[in-house]
Amino acid sequence: MKEKIAEIQKIAKEKIAEIQNLQEAQELKVKLLGKKSELSNLLKGLGTLSPEERPKIGSLVNEVRKEIEEKLNEKEEFLKGKVLAQKLEKEKLDITLPGTKIKRGSKHPINRVIEDIQDLFVSMGYDVVDGPELETDEFCFERLNLAKGHPARDMQDSFYITNEYLLRTQTSSVQARTMIANKDKSPIRMICTGKTYRREDDATHSHQFNQVEGLVIDRKELNVSLADLKGTLEVFVRKMIGANSELRFRPSYFPFTEPSYEVDVTCFKCGGKGCALCKKTGWIELLGAGMVHPNVLKMNGYDPDKYAGFAFGTGIDRLAMFRYGITDMRYLYTNDVRFLSQFDRKDEE
Ligand code: DAH
């Protein structure tokens, strides 16, 4: 019996030494120590032995069993360590390697101009306000002194959605909205930037474009005047187009201002000498502006005897073209990455 046990012990040691991986270790464990193992069978057969031999053999079997178990555990620990080391080696990261560069998008030139305009006017104490693109006839026209059937409505071909609703043709609609919201309360100093829509179908005009509107109203005794309008527009244009830009006010007509002006700026390309861009005049038409018409003040809750103001409006797309020397407006809307990527963020940082 003792020889048998010694034999089992010897073979077990050899087998344990041959184990290559954790699975083999598991299998061998079952084979050597499981219910059907030789050692278990020996224990089951203890009853056939004499009472003196029984405890001796019993404790011998248990000792061997314990030894085998320990050896197997040792081997398992060793194998686990090996697996971990392999894994660590495989998953090693060099955190000093340079990362993959992520391509950054660029800000659209129109959005850049909008942000610059907003920054400038906020620095002069203006509020930036917003208004709906789907506008009512009332706010887009009537409250701006353009009654139904007014001939000046022909200046702006409109997209009507219903009889009452249309896509706003001008951000001037926000003038009326701001006055109604303030009603005789306080001075108004606001700008509004946003999308506008007209039925244009020639090659140089887009049916959707962007405008900026400005409105200042204050008490009459403070003398809000044409000089203030001129000074404000000068700051605006010089900041947006060029420090040497000069302005020229030409009398014009808009129903919501009286007097009204079209404002020209010295050609940014030739500096006023005359070139193809400015059709040899040295001037480029840029803005509409004027003193707020008393009817508009009255209709929107401001007593024209107590209040006065000025307003101006212009196309942001044109400003962007002048500012960045873009020669065709369609570049602004076709979203060609080769065009857009020229406006990267370097000069913003
Ligand atoms: N809304 C006018 C247009 O779209 C531009 C304009 C002219 C705005 C005179 C004004 C203004 O505020 O006073 O053609």
Coordinates of C-alpha atoms and ligand atoms in Angstrom, one line a residue:
M1 CA 0.0 0.0 0.0
K2 CA 2.8 2.4 1.0
E3 CA 4.5 1.7 -2.3
K4 CA 1.4 2.5 -4.2
I5 CA 1.1 5.8 -2.4
A6 CA 4.7 6.6 -3.1
E7 CA 4.2 5.7 -6.8
I8 CA 1.1 8.1 -7.0
Q9 CA 3.2 10.8 -5.3
K10 CA 6.0 10.4 -7.8
I11 CA 3.8 10.4 -10.9
A12 CA 1.9 13.4 -9.6
K13 CA 5.1 15.4 -9.2
E14 CA 6.3 14.5 -12.7
K15 CA 2.9 15.5 -14.2
I16 CA 2.8 18.7 -12.3
A17 CA 6.2 19.6 -13.6
E18 CA 5.0 19.0 -17.2
I19 CA 2.0 21.4 -16.9
Q20 CA 2.2 24.1 -19.6
N21 CA -0.9 26.2 -18.9
L22 CA -3.8 26.9 -16.5
Q23 CA -6.2 24.6 -18.3
E24 CA -3.8 21.7 -18.0
A25 CA -3.4 22.6 -14.3
Q26 CA -7.2 22.4 -13.8
E27 CA -7.5 19.1 -15.6
L28 CA -4.7 17.6 -13.6
K29 CA -6.2 18.8 -10.4
V30 CA -9.4 16.9 -11.1
K31 CA -7.5 13.8 -12.1
L32 CA -5.2 13.8 -9.1
L33 CA -7.5 15.0 -6.3
G34 CA -11.1 14.6 -7.7
K35 CA -13.7 12.1 -6.5
K36 CA -12.6 9.5 -9.0
S37 CA -8.8 10.0 -8.4
E38 CA -6.6 7.1 -7.2
L39 CA -6.1 8.9 -3.9
S40 CA -9.8 9.2 -3.3
N41 CA -10.2 5.5 -4.2
L42 CA -7.6 4.6 -1.6
L43 CA -9.4 6.5 1.1
K44 CA -12.6 4.8 0.2
G45 CA -10.9 1.4 0.5
L46 CA -9.5 2.1 4.0
G47 CA -12.2 -0.1 5.5
T48 CA -10.6 -3.2 4.1
L49 CA -7.5 -2.5 6.1
S50 CA -6.7 -3.7 9.6
P51 CA -7.5 -1.3 12.5
E52 CA -3.8 -0.7 13.2
E53 CA -3.0 0.1 9.5
R54 CA -6.1 2.2 8.9
P55 CA -5.0 5.5 10.6
K56 CA -1.4 5.3 9.4
I57 CA -2.4 4.8 5.7
G58 CA -5.2 7.3 6.2
S59 CA -2.9 10.0 7.4
L60 CA -0.3 9.1 4.8
V61 CA -2.8 9.5 2.0
N62 CA -3.9 12.9 3.4
E63 CA -0.4 14.1 3.6
V64 CA 0.3 13.2 0.0
R65 CA -3.0 14.7 -1.0
K66 CA -2.0 18.0 0.8
E67 CA 1.4 18.0 -0.8
I68 CA 0.0 17.5 -4.3
E69 CA -2.6 20.2 -3.7
E70 CA 0.1 22.7 -2.6
K71 CA 2.3 21.9 -5.5
L72 CA -0.6 22.3 -7.9
N73 CA -1.5 25.7 -6.3
E74 CA 2.1 26.8 -6.6
K75 CA 2.2 25.9 -10.2
E76 CA -1.1 27.7 -10.8
E77 CA 0.1 30.9 -9.2
F78 CA 3.3 30.7 -11.3
L79 CA 1.3 30.2 -14.5
K80 CA -1.1 33.1 -13.6
G81 CA 1.9 35.4 -13.1
K82 CA 3.2 34.4 -16.5
V83 CA -0.1 35.1 -18.2
L84 CA -0.3 38.5 -16.5
A85 CA 3.3 39.4 -17.5
Q86 CA 2.5 38.4 -21.1
K87 CA -0.6 40.5 -21.1
L88 CA 1.2 43.6 -19.7
E89 CA 3.9 43.2 -22.3
K90 CA 1.4 43.0 -25.1
E91 CA -0.7 46.0 -23.9
K92 CA 2.3 48.2 -23.2
L93 CA 1.5 51.9 -24.1
D94 CA 4.1 54.5 -24.9
I95 CA 2.4 57.6 -23.5
T96 CA 5.3 59.7 -24.8
L97 CA 4.3 59.1 -28.5
P98 CA 2.7 62.0 -30.2
G99 CA -1.1 61.7 -30.5
T100 CA -3.2 61.5 -33.6
K101 CA -4.0 65.0 -34.8
I102 CA -7.7 65.8 -35.0
K103 CA -8.6 68.1 -37.8
R104 CA -10.3 71.2 -36.5
G105 CA -13.1 72.8 -38.4
S106 CA -13.1 76.5 -39.2
K107 CA -15.6 79.2 -38.4
H108 CA -17.6 80.3 -41.4
P109 CA -16.7 83.8 -42.6
I110 CA -20.2 84.9 -42.1
N111 CA -20.3 83.8 -38.5
R112 CA -16.9 85.5 -37.9
V113 CA -18.3 88.8 -39.3
I114 CA -21.4 88.4 -37.2
E115 CA -19.4 87.8 -34.0
D116 CA -17.2 90.8 -34.8
I117 CA -20.2 93.0 -35.3
Q118 CA -21.7 91.8 -32.1
D119 CA -18.5 92.4 -30.1
L120 CA -18.1 95.9 -31.5
F121 CA -21.6 97.0 -30.7
V122 CA -21.7 95.4 -27.3
S123 CA -18.6 97.4 -26.5
M124 CA -20.5 100.5 -27.4
G125 CA -23.4 99.6 -25.1
Y126 CA -25.8 98.0 -27.5
D127 CA -28.0 94.9 -26.8
V128 CA -27.9 92.0 -29.2
V129 CA -31.5 91.0 -29.9
D130 CA -33.1 88.3 -32.0
G131 CA -36.4 88.0 -33.9
P132 CA -38.3 85.4 -35.8
E133 CA -37.4 84.5 -39.4
L134 CA -41.0 83.5 -40.1
E135 CA -42.5 87.0 -39.6
T136 CA -45.9 88.6 -39.9
D137 CA -46.7 91.1 -42.5
E138 CA -47.5 93.5 -39.6
F139 CA -43.9 93.5 -38.2
C140 CA -42.1 93.1 -41.5
F141 CA -43.9 95.9 -43.2
E142 CA -47.0 97.6 -41.7
R143 CA -45.3 98.7 -38.4
L144 CA -42.4 100.0 -40.5
N145 CA -44.7 102.5 -42.3
L146 CA -45.3 100.2 -45.3
A147 CA -49.1 99.8 -45.3
K148 CA -50.6 97.0 -47.4
G149 CA -50.4 98.0 -51.1
H150 CA -47.5 100.5 -50.4
P151 CA -45.5 100.8 -53.6
A152 CA -42.2 100.5 -51.7
R153 CA -43.1 96.8 -51.0
D154 CA -42.0 96.2 -54.6
M155 CA -38.4 96.8 -53.5
Q156 CA -38.4 93.5 -51.7
D157 CA -39.9 90.4 -53.4
S158 CA -41.2 88.3 -50.7
F159 CA -41.9 84.6 -49.9
Y160 CA -45.3 84.6 -48.4
I161 CA -46.3 81.4 -46.5
T162 CA -49.9 82.5 -45.8
N163 CA -51.6 85.9 -46.3
E164 CA -50.2 87.0 -43.0
Y165 CA -46.9 85.2 -42.6
L166 CA -43.8 85.5 -44.7
L167 CA -40.1 84.8 -44.5
R168 CA -38.7 88.2 -43.3
T169 CA -37.2 90.2 -46.1
Q170 CA -35.3 92.5 -43.7
T171 CA -34.1 92.5 -40.2
S172 CA -35.8 95.8 -39.8
S173 CA -38.8 93.8 -38.6
V174 CA -36.9 93.5 -35.3
Q175 CA -36.9 97.3 -34.9
A176 CA -40.7 97.2 -34.5
R177 CA -40.5 94.2 -32.2
T178 CA -37.9 95.8 -30.0
M179 CA -39.9 99.1 -29.7
I180 CA -43.1 97.2 -28.9
A181 CA -41.3 95.1 -26.3
N182 CA -39.9 98.3 -24.6
K183 CA -42.8 100.7 -25.2
D184 CA -41.9 104.1 -24.1
K185 CA -39.8 102.7 -21.3
S186 CA -36.2 103.4 -22.0
P187 CA -33.6 104.3 -24.5
I188 CA -33.1 101.6 -27.0
R189 CA -29.7 100.6 -28.3
M190 CA -29.8 97.4 -30.2
I191 CA -28.5 95.4 -33.1
C192 CA -29.9 92.3 -34.6
T193 CA -28.1 90.0 -36.9
G194 CA -29.8 87.2 -38.8
K195 CA -31.1 85.5 -41.9
T196 CA -33.4 87.2 -44.4
Y197 CA -35.1 85.9 -47.5
R198 CA -36.1 87.4 -50.9
R199 CA -37.2 86.0 -54.2
E200 CA -34.1 86.7 -56.1
D201 CA -33.1 84.4 -58.9
D202 CA -30.2 86.0 -60.6
A203 CA -26.6 84.7 -60.4
T204 CA -25.3 87.2 -57.9
H205 CA -28.1 87.2 -55.4
S206 CA -29.0 84.4 -53.1
H207 CA -32.6 83.9 -51.9
Q208 CA -31.3 83.6 -48.4
F209 CA -28.8 86.1 -47.0
N210 CA -27.9 87.8 -43.7
Q211 CA -28.4 91.3 -42.5
V212 CA -27.5 93.4 -39.5
E213 CA -29.9 96.0 -38.2
G214 CA -29.2 98.7 -35.7
L215 CA -31.6 100.9 -33.8
V216 CA -31.0 103.7 -31.3
I217 CA -33.9 105.6 -29.7
D218 CA -33.6 108.1 -26.9
R219 CA -35.3 111.1 -25.4
K220 CA -35.5 114.0 -27.8
E221 CA -33.8 116.5 -25.5
L222 CA -30.6 114.4 -25.7
N223 CA -30.4 115.3 -29.4
V224 CA -29.9 111.9 -31.0
S225 CA -28.9 113.2 -34.4
L226 CA -27.6 112.4 -37.8
A227 CA -24.1 113.2 -36.5
D228 CA -24.5 110.3 -34.0
L229 CA -25.5 108.0 -36.8
K230 CA -22.6 109.1 -38.9
G231 CA -20.1 108.6 -36.1
T232 CA -21.5 105.2 -35.3
L233 CA -21.4 104.0 -38.9
E234 CA -17.8 105.3 -39.2
V235 CA -16.7 103.3 -36.3
F236 CA -18.5 100.3 -37.6
V237 CA -17.2 100.5 -41.2
R238 CA -13.6 101.3 -40.2
K239 CA -13.5 98.3 -37.8
M240 CA -15.1 95.9 -40.3
I241 CA -13.5 97.0 -43.6
G242 CA -10.5 99.2 -43.0
A243 CA -9.2 102.0 -40.8
N244 CA -9.0 104.4 -43.7
S245 CA -12.5 103.9 -45.0
E246 CA -14.4 107.1 -45.7
L247 CA -18.2 107.3 -45.7
R248 CA -20.5 109.2 -48.1
F249 CA -24.2 109.8 -47.3
R250 CA -26.5 109.9 -50.4
P251 CA -30.1 110.9 -49.9
S252 CA -32.4 108.0 -50.6
Y253 CA -35.7 106.6 -49.6
F254 CA -36.8 104.0 -47.1
P255 CA -40.3 104.2 -45.7
F256 CA -39.2 103.7 -42.1
T257 CA -36.6 106.5 -42.0
E258 CA -36.9 110.3 -42.7
P259 CA -34.5 111.5 -43.9
S260 CA -33.1 108.3 -45.5
Y261 CA -29.6 107.7 -46.8
E262 CA -27.7 105.2 -48.7
V263 CA -24.2 105.1 -47.3
D264 CA -21.2 104.4 -49.6
V265 CA -17.8 103.5 -48.4
T266 CA -14.5 104.1 -50.2
C267 CA -13.6 101.1 -52.4
F268 CA -11.5 98.7 -50.2
K269 CA -9.8 97.5 -53.3
C270 CA -8.5 100.7 -54.9
G271 CA -8.7 102.9 -51.9
G272 CA -11.0 105.3 -53.8
K273 CA -8.9 105.8 -56.9
G274 CA -11.4 103.9 -59.1
C275 CA -11.2 100.3 -60.3
A276 CA -13.4 97.6 -61.9
L277 CA -14.9 96.6 -58.6
C278 CA -16.3 100.1 -57.8
K279 CA -17.0 100.7 -61.5
K280 CA -14.4 103.5 -61.5
T281 CA -16.3 105.6 -59.0
G282 CA -14.1 104.9 -56.0
W283 CA -17.2 104.2 -53.9
I284 CA -19.1 101.1 -52.9
E285 CA -22.7 101.1 -51.7
L286 CA -22.9 99.5 -48.3
L287 CA -25.7 100.6 -46.0
G288 CA -29.2 101.9 -45.7
A289 CA -29.7 104.3 -42.8
G290 CA -31.7 107.3 -41.6
M291 CA -33.5 108.9 -38.7
V292 CA -36.4 106.8 -37.5
H293 CA -39.7 108.1 -39.1
P294 CA -42.1 109.7 -36.6
N295 CA -44.9 107.3 -37.9
V296 CA -42.7 104.3 -37.0
L297 CA -42.1 105.7 -33.5
K298 CA -45.8 106.4 -33.0
M299 CA -47.0 103.1 -34.4
N300 CA -44.7 101.2 -32.0
G301 CA -45.4 103.0 -28.8
Y302 CA -42.9 105.9 -28.8
D303 CA -44.2 109.5 -28.8
P304 CA -42.3 111.3 -31.6
D305 CA -42.6 114.5 -29.7
K306 CA -40.6 113.0 -26.9
Y307 CA -38.3 110.5 -28.6
A308 CA -36.0 110.4 -31.6
G309 CA -33.7 107.9 -33.1
F310 CA -31.6 106.5 -35.9
A311 CA -31.5 103.2 -37.7
F312 CA -29.3 101.4 -40.1
G313 CA -29.1 98.1 -41.9
T314 CA -26.8 96.2 -44.2
G315 CA -26.0 92.9 -45.8
I316 CA -23.5 90.8 -43.8
D317 CA -22.6 88.7 -46.8
R318 CA -21.3 91.8 -48.6
L319 CA -19.4 92.8 -45.5
A320 CA -17.8 89.4 -45.4
M321 CA -16.8 89.7 -49.1
F322 CA -15.3 93.1 -48.6
R323 CA -13.5 92.0 -45.5
Y324 CA -11.9 88.8 -46.8
G325 CA -11.7 89.8 -50.5
I326 CA -14.1 87.2 -51.6
T327 CA -15.1 87.8 -55.2
D328 CA -18.2 85.6 -55.6
M329 CA -21.0 85.5 -53.1
R330 CA -21.8 81.9 -54.0
Y331 CA -18.6 80.8 -52.3
L332 CA -20.3 81.7 -49.1
Y333 CA -23.0 79.2 -49.6
T334 CA -21.5 76.2 -51.4
N335 CA -19.6 75.0 -48.4
D336 CA -16.5 73.9 -50.3
V337 CA -14.0 72.8 -47.7
R338 CA -11.1 74.2 -49.7
F339 CA -12.7 77.6 -49.4
L340 CA -13.8 77.3 -45.8
S341 CA -10.5 75.9 -44.5
Q342 CA -8.8 79.2 -45.5
F343 CA -10.6 80.7 -42.5
D344 CA -8.9 78.6 -39.9
R345 CA -8.7 79.7 -36.3
K346 CA -5.1 80.8 -36.2
D347 CA -5.8 84.5 -36.2
E348 CA -8.3 84.2 -33.4
E349 CA -5.9 82.9 -30.9
Ligands
DAH1 N1 -34.1 97.1 -44.5 C1 -33.4 97.8 -45.5 C2 -33.1 96.8 -46.7 O1 -33.2 95.6 -46.4 C3 -32.1 98.4 -45.1 C4 -32.3 99.5 -44.2 C5 -32.4 100.8 -44.7 C6 -32.3 99.4 -42.8 C7 -32.5 101.9 -43.8 C8 -32.5 100.4 -42.0 C9 -32.6 101.7 -42.5 O2 -32.6 100.3 -40.7 O3 -32.8 102.8 -41.7 O4 -32.9 97.2 -47.8

